[in-house]
Short mmCIF file of C-alpha atoms in Angstrom, two decimals:
data_model
loop_
_atom_site.label_atom_id
_atom_site.label_comp_id
_atom_site.label_asym_id
_atom_site.label_seq_id
_atom_site.Cartn_x
_atom_site.Cartn_y
_atom_site.Cartn_z
CA MET A 174 1.13 -2.05 -13.73
CA LEU A 175 0.99 1.60 -13.38
CA ALA A 176 -2.46 1.88 -15.58
CA TYR A 177 -3.84 -0.85 -13.14
CA VAL A 178 -3.00 0.84 -9.84
CA VAL A 179 -4.58 4.01 -11.56
CA ARG A 180 -7.81 2.08 -12.50
CA ARG A 181 -7.85 0.31 -8.84
CA LEU A 182 -7.89 3.76 -7.59
CA LEU A 183 -10.85 4.91 -9.23
CA LEU A 184 -12.49 1.95 -8.55
CA MET A 185 -12.53 2.50 -5.23
CA ILE A 186 -14.28 5.94 -5.34
CA PRO A 187 -17.47 4.55 -6.58
CA THR A 188 -17.15 1.47 -4.28
CA ILE A 189 -16.80 3.54 -0.99
CA LEU A 190 -19.52 5.52 -2.11
CA GLY A 191 -21.79 2.55 -2.39
CA ILE A 192 -20.64 1.48 1.40
CA MET A 193 -21.24 5.33 2.69
CA ALA A 194 -24.94 5.22 0.94
CA VAL A 195 -25.94 1.71 2.26
CA SER A 196 -24.10 2.43 5.81
CA PHE A 197 -25.99 6.09 5.63
CA ALA A 198 -29.21 4.65 4.78
CA ILE A 199 -28.89 1.99 7.38
CA VAL A 200 -28.84 4.49 10.16
CA GLN A 201 -31.64 6.40 8.68
CA PHE A 202 -34.11 3.49 9.41
CA VAL A 203 -32.20 1.84 12.90
CA PRO A 204 -34.77 2.56 15.66
CA GLY A 205 -33.88 4.47 18.82
CA GLY A 206 -31.84 7.11 16.63
CA PRO A 207 -29.84 10.19 18.96
CA VAL A 208 -33.05 12.53 19.49
CA GLU A 209 -35.18 9.29 20.51
CA ARG A 210 -32.82 8.15 23.19
CA ALA A 211 -32.73 12.11 24.15
CA ILE A 212 -36.26 12.09 24.18
CA ALA A 213 -36.41 9.22 26.10
CA GLN A 214 -33.84 10.41 29.09
CA LEU A 215 -35.84 14.20 28.99
CA GLN A 216 -39.29 12.59 29.49
CA GLY A 217 -38.54 10.93 32.93
CA ALA A 218 -36.48 14.89 33.74
CA ASP A 219 -38.32 17.68 35.11
CA GLN A 220 -40.93 19.40 33.16
CA SER A 221 -39.12 22.77 33.88
CA SER A 222 -35.97 21.86 33.19
CA THR A 223 -36.97 20.37 29.82
CA ALA A 224 -38.67 23.70 28.87
CA GLY A 225 -35.45 25.72 29.93
CA PHE A 226 -33.56 23.16 27.56
CA GLY A 227 -35.85 23.68 24.87
CA GLY A 228 -35.69 27.35 25.11
CA GLY A 229 -40.31 27.01 24.09
CA GLY A 230 -41.77 26.22 27.13
CA GLY A 231 -42.30 22.69 28.15
CA GLN A 232 -46.32 22.96 27.26
CA ILE A 233 -48.26 22.73 23.68
CA GLY A 234 -50.64 25.27 22.76
CA ALA A 235 -53.32 24.61 20.91
CA GLY A 236 -51.97 26.03 17.59
CA GLY A 237 -48.76 23.91 18.01
CA SER A 238 -51.32 20.51 18.35
CA GLN A 239 -50.67 19.81 14.59
CA ALA A 240 -46.90 20.02 15.06
CA ALA A 241 -46.78 17.86 18.02
CA GLY A 242 -49.08 15.25 16.01
CA ASP A 243 -45.97 15.75 13.18
CA ILE A 244 -43.59 14.91 16.12
CA ALA A 245 -45.05 11.84 17.77
CA SER A 246 -45.97 10.27 14.81
CA ARG A 247 -41.83 10.42 14.31
CA TYR A 248 -40.67 9.86 17.67
CA ARG A 249 -42.17 7.80 20.47
CA GLY A 250 -42.35 9.31 23.67
CA SER A 251 -42.41 13.24 22.24
CA GLN A 252 -45.69 13.75 23.65
CA GLY A 253 -45.89 16.15 25.79
CA LEU A 254 -42.67 18.05 24.63
CA ASP A 255 -42.83 21.36 23.01
CA PRO A 256 -42.22 21.04 18.91
CA LYS A 257 -39.68 23.64 19.19
CA PHE A 258 -37.77 22.04 21.82
CA ILE A 259 -38.11 18.87 19.06
CA LYS A 260 -36.61 21.23 16.24
CA GLU A 261 -33.70 22.22 18.08
CA LEU A 262 -32.52 18.38 19.19
CA GLU A 263 -33.10 17.58 15.35
CA LYS A 264 -30.52 20.78 14.71
CA GLN A 265 -27.88 19.53 17.24
CA TYR A 266 -27.79 15.96 16.17
CA GLY A 267 -27.44 17.23 12.48
CA PHE A 268 -31.43 15.71 11.43
CA ASP A 269 -32.62 18.97 10.47
CA LYS A 270 -31.87 18.95 7.08
CA PRO A 271 -33.51 16.14 4.21
CA ALA A 272 -31.55 12.71 4.27
CA LEU A 273 -30.18 13.56 0.51
CA ASP A 274 -28.75 17.02 1.70
CA ARG A 275 -27.29 15.05 4.88
CA PHE A 276 -25.69 12.33 2.69
CA LEU A 277 -23.52 15.26 0.27
CA ILE A 278 -22.30 17.20 3.29
CA LEU A 279 -21.36 13.67 4.63
CA VAL A 280 -19.57 12.74 1.77
CA ARG A 281 -17.80 16.40 1.09
CA ASP A 282 -16.66 16.16 4.89
CA TYR A 283 -15.73 12.32 4.90
CA ALA A 284 -13.73 13.03 1.60
CA THR A 285 -11.61 15.45 3.64
CA PHE A 286 -11.34 13.26 6.76
CA ASN A 287 -13.43 15.54 8.56
CA PHE A 288 -15.74 13.01 10.61
CA GLY A 289 -17.20 15.92 13.53
CA LYS A 290 -17.68 15.17 17.00
CA SER A 291 -19.14 12.34 18.74
CA TYR A 292 -22.69 13.18 19.85
CA TYR A 293 -21.87 11.42 23.39
CA ARG A 294 -18.13 12.56 24.12
CA ASP A 295 -18.00 15.78 22.66
CA THR A 296 -14.82 15.30 21.41
CA PRO A 297 -13.71 14.93 17.70
CA VAL A 298 -13.86 11.47 16.05
CA LEU A 299 -10.54 11.72 14.31
CA MET A 300 -9.60 12.21 18.04
CA LEU A 301 -11.26 9.15 19.79
CA ILE A 302 -9.79 6.97 16.89
CA ALA A 303 -6.62 8.45 17.37
CA GLU A 304 -6.97 7.46 21.32
CA LYS A 305 -7.85 4.09 20.87
CA LEU A 306 -5.47 2.85 18.17
CA PRO A 307 -2.40 2.05 20.40
CA VAL A 308 -4.47 -0.83 21.75
CA SER A 309 -5.52 -2.04 18.91
CA ILE A 310 -2.20 -1.79 16.82
CA SER A 311 -0.60 -3.78 19.96
CA LEU A 312 -3.02 -6.47 19.61
CA GLY A 313 -3.42 -6.77 15.90
CA LEU A 314 0.58 -6.59 14.99
CA TRP A 315 1.67 -8.64 17.42
CA MET A 316 -0.94 -11.17 16.82
CA THR A 317 -0.45 -11.42 13.37
CA LEU A 318 3.35 -11.38 13.67
CA LEU A 319 3.67 -14.35 15.99
CA SER A 320 0.53 -16.05 14.25
CA TYR A 321 2.92 -16.30 10.89
CA ALA A 322 5.93 -16.96 13.17
CA ILE A 323 4.06 -19.84 14.31
CA SER A 324 2.33 -20.93 11.31
CA ILE A 325 4.76 -21.04 8.67
CA PRO A 326 7.42 -23.31 10.12
CA LEU A 327 4.70 -25.26 11.24
CA GLY A 328 3.05 -25.48 7.93
CA ILE A 329 5.82 -26.58 5.74
CA ARG A 330 7.12 -29.12 8.69
CA LYS A 331 3.38 -30.72 8.33
CA ALA A 332 3.72 -30.53 4.26
CA VAL A 333 7.25 -32.67 5.08
CA LYS A 334 6.30 -35.08 7.63
CA ASP A 335 2.72 -35.59 5.87
CA GLY A 336 0.90 -38.67 6.94
CA THR A 337 2.97 -39.06 9.92
CA ARG A 338 1.88 -39.05 13.44
CA PHE A 339 3.35 -35.58 14.15
CA ASP A 340 1.09 -34.75 10.99
CA THR A 341 -1.73 -36.04 13.08
CA ALA A 342 -0.99 -34.81 16.29
CA THR A 343 -0.24 -31.42 15.44
CA SER A 344 -3.65 -30.95 13.03
CA ALA A 345 -5.56 -32.16 15.81
CA ILE A 346 -3.86 -29.61 18.18
CA VAL A 347 -4.38 -27.05 15.48
CA ILE A 348 -8.28 -27.94 14.89
CA PHE A 349 -8.90 -27.81 18.27
CA GLY A 350 -7.07 -24.17 18.76
CA TYR A 351 -9.42 -22.84 15.80
CA ALA A 352 -12.57 -24.33 17.09
CA ILE A 353 -12.37 -22.72 20.37
CA PRO A 354 -13.58 -19.11 20.57
CA ASN A 355 -10.24 -17.05 21.61
CA PHE A 356 -12.08 -15.30 24.87
CA LEU A 357 -12.47 -18.55 26.40
CA PHE A 358 -8.77 -18.89 25.98
CA ALA A 359 -8.72 -15.71 27.55
CA VAL A 360 -11.09 -16.66 30.40
CA LEU A 361 -8.97 -19.48 30.78
CA LEU A 362 -5.75 -17.54 31.13
CA ILE A 363 -6.96 -14.76 33.84
CA VAL A 364 -8.43 -18.06 35.80
CA LEU A 365 -4.56 -19.72 35.78
CA PHE A 366 -2.36 -16.70 35.09
CA CYS A 367 -4.23 -13.47 36.96
CA GLY A 368 -5.13 -14.91 40.12
CA GLY A 369 -8.43 -16.39 39.74
CA SER A 370 -7.80 -19.45 41.41
CA PHE A 371 -3.91 -20.37 40.55
CA TRP A 372 -1.19 -17.83 39.99
CA GLN A 373 -0.59 -14.19 40.21
CA ILE A 374 1.70 -13.22 37.47
CA PHE A 375 0.05 -11.41 35.15
CA PRO A 376 -1.70 -8.15 35.52
CA LEU A 377 -5.63 -8.58 35.02
CA ARG A 378 -6.69 -5.44 32.69
CA GLY A 379 -5.16 -2.25 31.22
CA LEU A 380 -2.13 -1.96 28.62
CA THR A 381 0.07 -0.45 30.87
CA SER A 382 0.50 0.30 34.74
CA ASP A 383 -0.94 3.07 36.38
CA ASN A 384 2.75 4.45 37.10
CA PHE A 385 3.59 3.82 33.23
CA ALA A 386 4.64 7.64 32.93
CA ASP A 387 7.50 7.33 35.47
CA LEU A 388 9.05 4.00 34.69
CA ASP A 389 12.29 4.46 32.48
CA LEU A 390 12.62 3.27 28.61
CA ALA A 391 13.71 -0.33 29.77
CA HIS A 392 10.93 -0.88 32.14
CA LYS A 393 8.41 0.70 30.28
CA VAL A 394 9.08 -1.96 27.41
CA LEU A 395 8.40 -4.18 30.04
CA ASP A 396 5.45 -3.08 31.58
CA TYR A 397 3.74 -2.75 27.84
CA LEU A 398 4.98 -6.79 27.77
CA TRP A 399 3.63 -8.30 30.87
CA HIS A 400 -0.04 -6.65 29.85
CA ILE A 401 0.16 -7.36 26.43
CA THR A 402 1.21 -11.25 26.97
CA LEU A 403 -2.13 -13.00 28.01
CA PRO A 404 -4.66 -10.62 25.21
CA VAL A 405 -1.70 -12.09 22.73
CA THR A 406 -1.70 -15.41 23.59
CA ALA A 407 -5.77 -15.59 23.53
CA LEU A 408 -5.57 -13.92 20.17
CA VAL A 409 -2.76 -16.37 18.48
CA LEU A 410 -4.54 -19.54 20.24
CA GLY A 411 -7.29 -19.15 17.97
CA SER A 412 -5.52 -17.52 14.75
CA PHE A 413 -3.08 -19.40 13.12
CA ALA A 414 -4.93 -22.96 12.01
CA THR A 415 -5.96 -21.07 8.77
CA THR A 416 -1.84 -20.07 7.64
CA THR A 417 -0.64 -23.37 9.00
CA LEU A 418 -2.86 -25.42 6.87
CA LEU A 419 -2.84 -23.21 3.71
CA THR A 420 1.07 -23.23 4.01
CA LYS A 421 1.45 -26.76 4.13
CA ASN A 422 -1.17 -27.31 1.39
CA SER A 423 0.22 -24.90 -0.61
CA PHE A 424 4.04 -26.71 -0.35
CA LEU A 425 2.47 -30.05 -1.06
CA ASP A 426 1.10 -29.05 -4.05
CA GLU A 427 4.24 -28.11 -5.43
CA ILE A 428 6.20 -30.86 -4.07
CA LYS A 429 4.61 -33.01 -6.10
CA LYS A 430 5.29 -30.79 -9.40
CA ASN A 431 7.37 -31.96 -11.96
CA TYR A 432 10.34 -29.32 -11.48
CA VAL A 433 10.65 -30.68 -7.92
CA GLN A 434 11.25 -34.31 -9.03
CA THR A 435 13.97 -33.03 -11.79
CA ALA A 436 15.84 -30.98 -8.72
CA ARG A 437 16.21 -34.36 -6.74
CA MET A 438 17.00 -35.87 -10.14
CA LYS A 439 20.09 -33.58 -10.25
CA GLY A 440 21.36 -34.38 -6.54
CA LEU A 441 20.65 -31.85 -4.61
CA SER A 442 19.84 -32.07 -0.90
CA GLU A 443 16.44 -31.90 0.51
CA ARG A 444 16.59 -28.79 2.26
CA SER A 445 17.77 -27.19 -1.27
CA VAL A 446 14.91 -28.39 -3.12
CA LEU A 447 12.36 -27.29 -0.15
CA TYR A 448 13.88 -23.60 0.48
CA GLY A 449 15.64 -23.29 -2.60
CA HIS A 450 12.93 -23.95 -5.21
CA VAL A 451 9.48 -25.08 -3.28
CA PHE A 452 9.62 -22.02 -1.07
CA ARG A 453 9.43 -18.99 -3.09
CA ASN A 454 6.13 -20.78 -4.94
CA ALA A 455 4.47 -22.11 -1.91
CA MET A 456 4.40 -18.58 -0.27
CA LEU A 457 3.08 -17.21 -2.88
CA ILE A 458 -0.24 -16.86 -1.38
CA VAL A 459 0.72 -16.65 2.31
CA ILE A 460 2.96 -13.90 2.02
CA ALA A 461 0.95 -11.87 -0.30
CA GLY A 462 -2.38 -12.21 2.07
CA PHE A 463 -0.56 -10.83 5.35
CA PRO A 464 -2.00 -7.07 4.54
CA GLY A 465 -5.18 -8.64 4.67
CA ALA A 466 -4.78 -11.14 7.63
CA PHE A 467 -3.08 -7.86 9.65
CA LEU A 468 -6.19 -5.58 8.72
CA ALA A 469 -8.72 -8.45 9.82
CA ALA A 470 -6.91 -8.83 13.22
CA PHE A 471 -6.33 -4.99 13.36
CA PHE A 472 -9.93 -4.37 13.47
CA THR A 473 -12.18 -7.43 13.71
CA GLY A 474 -10.07 -10.00 15.84
CA SER A 475 -10.02 -7.91 19.28
CA LEU A 476 -13.61 -7.42 20.33
CA LEU A 477 -13.84 -9.69 22.82
CA ILE A 478 -10.35 -9.52 23.94
CA GLU A 479 -10.69 -5.63 24.79
CA GLN A 480 -13.40 -7.01 26.93
CA VAL A 481 -11.72 -9.30 28.87
CA PHE A 482 -8.88 -7.79 29.25
CA SER A 483 -10.36 -4.30 29.84
CA LEU A 484 -8.58 -3.03 26.62
CA ASP A 485 -10.52 0.29 25.59
CA GLY A 486 -9.15 -0.28 21.88
CA LEU A 487 -11.14 0.34 18.26
CA GLY A 488 -13.13 -2.88 18.53
CA TYR A 489 -14.98 -1.32 21.78
CA LEU A 490 -15.43 1.91 20.36
CA SER A 491 -16.99 0.49 17.36
CA TYR A 492 -19.08 -1.73 19.74
CA ASP A 493 -19.96 0.97 21.79
CA SER A 494 -20.70 3.73 19.51
CA LEU A 495 -23.28 1.34 17.93
CA ILE A 496 -24.90 0.68 20.95
CA GLN A 497 -25.27 4.49 21.79
CA ARG A 498 -26.36 4.97 18.03
CA ASP A 499 -23.60 7.54 18.11
CA TYR A 500 -23.78 7.70 14.36
CA PRO A 501 -20.65 10.06 13.57
CA VAL A 502 -17.97 7.57 15.32
CA VAL A 503 -20.07 4.73 13.43
CA LEU A 504 -20.13 5.85 10.20
CA ALA A 505 -16.16 7.38 10.68
CA ASN A 506 -15.19 3.54 11.51
CA LEU A 507 -17.27 2.17 8.84
CA TYR A 508 -15.81 4.53 6.00
CA ILE A 509 -12.19 4.21 7.63
CA PHE A 510 -12.57 0.52 7.75
CA ALA A 511 -13.71 0.03 4.20
CA LEU A 512 -11.29 2.18 2.61
CA LEU A 513 -8.42 0.40 4.16
CA GLY A 514 -9.78 -2.82 3.17
CA LEU A 515 -9.71 -1.45 -0.85
CA VAL A 516 -6.10 -0.03 0.31
CA VAL A 517 -4.75 -3.06 1.51
CA ASN A 518 -6.44 -5.31 -1.25
CA LEU A 519 -4.70 -3.41 -3.79
CA ILE A 520 -1.28 -3.80 -1.98
CA SER A 521 -1.64 -7.21 -1.65
CA ASP A 522 -2.33 -7.59 -5.41
CA LEU A 523 0.88 -5.79 -5.68
CA THR A 524 2.73 -8.04 -3.16
CA TYR A 525 2.08 -10.79 -5.62
CA THR A 526 3.82 -9.42 -8.49
CA TRP A 527 6.97 -8.20 -5.94
CA ILE A 528 6.70 -12.40 -5.00
CA ASP A 529 6.83 -13.78 -8.46
CA PRO A 530 7.55 -10.88 -11.13
CA ARG A 531 5.99 -13.57 -13.77
CA ILE A 532 2.68 -12.37 -12.59
CA ASP A 533 1.36 -9.69 -14.53
CA PHE A 534 -2.18 -7.79 -13.37
CA GLU A 535 -1.83 -5.30 -16.53
CA THR A 536 -2.84 -7.59 -19.31
CA ARG A 537 -6.05 -8.76 -16.87
CA GLU A 538 -8.92 -6.92 -16.24
CA VAL A 539 -9.80 -4.98 -13.32
#
C-alpha cells in the first residue's frame, strides 16, 4: 500500500503542472486583462494625472511613435499614452517578462504556496482565501453532513420498501428536489421566512450578527445557527438525491446476492441481515465517496447561495476575481482546488481499503 501511495503522490506532480500550464495559457489569451483594464480606466482620467502616474509625460514624441504603435497593437485604447507608462503598467502587473519565464516563476512560487498579492485588493492572496474560508467551510460541511444524514437512512428505507407507495412517493420528492436549482429554493425561503411576504424569522444576509463579538459563547452558537439555517437548507434540498438513489441501488444489488439468502435461511432477523451483512458491502461506495462529495460542496456548490444570502465566501471570491481579471487570485484558487482534488481522490481510494480490507490497490496499476 505504501508503494501505491508513493506512486500516486508522484503522479500528482505532472498532473498539477499540466493543470497549471493549461490555466496559465488560457489566462494569456483572455481579453481584457489587468493592463487593458487599467488603460481603459485611465483613458477617462485627466491627461496630467496620467502623465504623473507614468512618470514619463503623457505626450508621445516623434521618436516614440514606433513604440506607441507596437503598444497600440497589443492594447486596445492605448493611443495617446506614453509607452514608458505602459511599460510601467506591465511591470506592475508582472507582464514585463516573457510568458515562459513568468510560468516558471509561477511554478516556483506556487510550490511554496507563495501566491503573491491581489491586483485590486492589495492584500496577499492567501490572506484573502483565509478570510473567506469560514463561510465556505460552514456551507460545505453542514450541507454534506446533513445530506448524508438524510440520504443514507432514506436510501436504505427505499431499498427495503422497493416498489411500494413509500418508494414511489419519496422518489418523486427526491427527483423534484434534484430538478429544482438550489438558488430557487433559496429565493423561496427568503420570501417565506425573511420578511419578503410572510414571516420575519431568519436574517436575510451574513453569517453572523453585527454584535457577534459581544455575545457569550452560547449566544454566538445560536446566532451562527440562526444565520446558517436557510442557506444550508437551500443547499441540502437539492443535494441529497444522488446519494439517496445510490444508497438504494447499492442495497438492492447486495440484497439479491446469495450470501443474503443464506443468512435468511439460517434464521437471522431481517434487521440482522440488513445491518449485519448487507450494510458494510452496500455502503462501501457511498462512504468512500464522502471526501469527494465534501470537496464538491465546499468549492462548487455555494456560489449562487452566497450571492442570494450575501455570504462572502470562496465561491463569490473566485467569481468576482474572474470578472475583475484578478489573475493571482484566480490562479491560486485553481491551484488549491486542483491540489485538494488530487489529494481527496487518493483519500477516497484509501477509504475503500479501510472499509473493506479485501480491496488491494497494491496489485493494480495507478
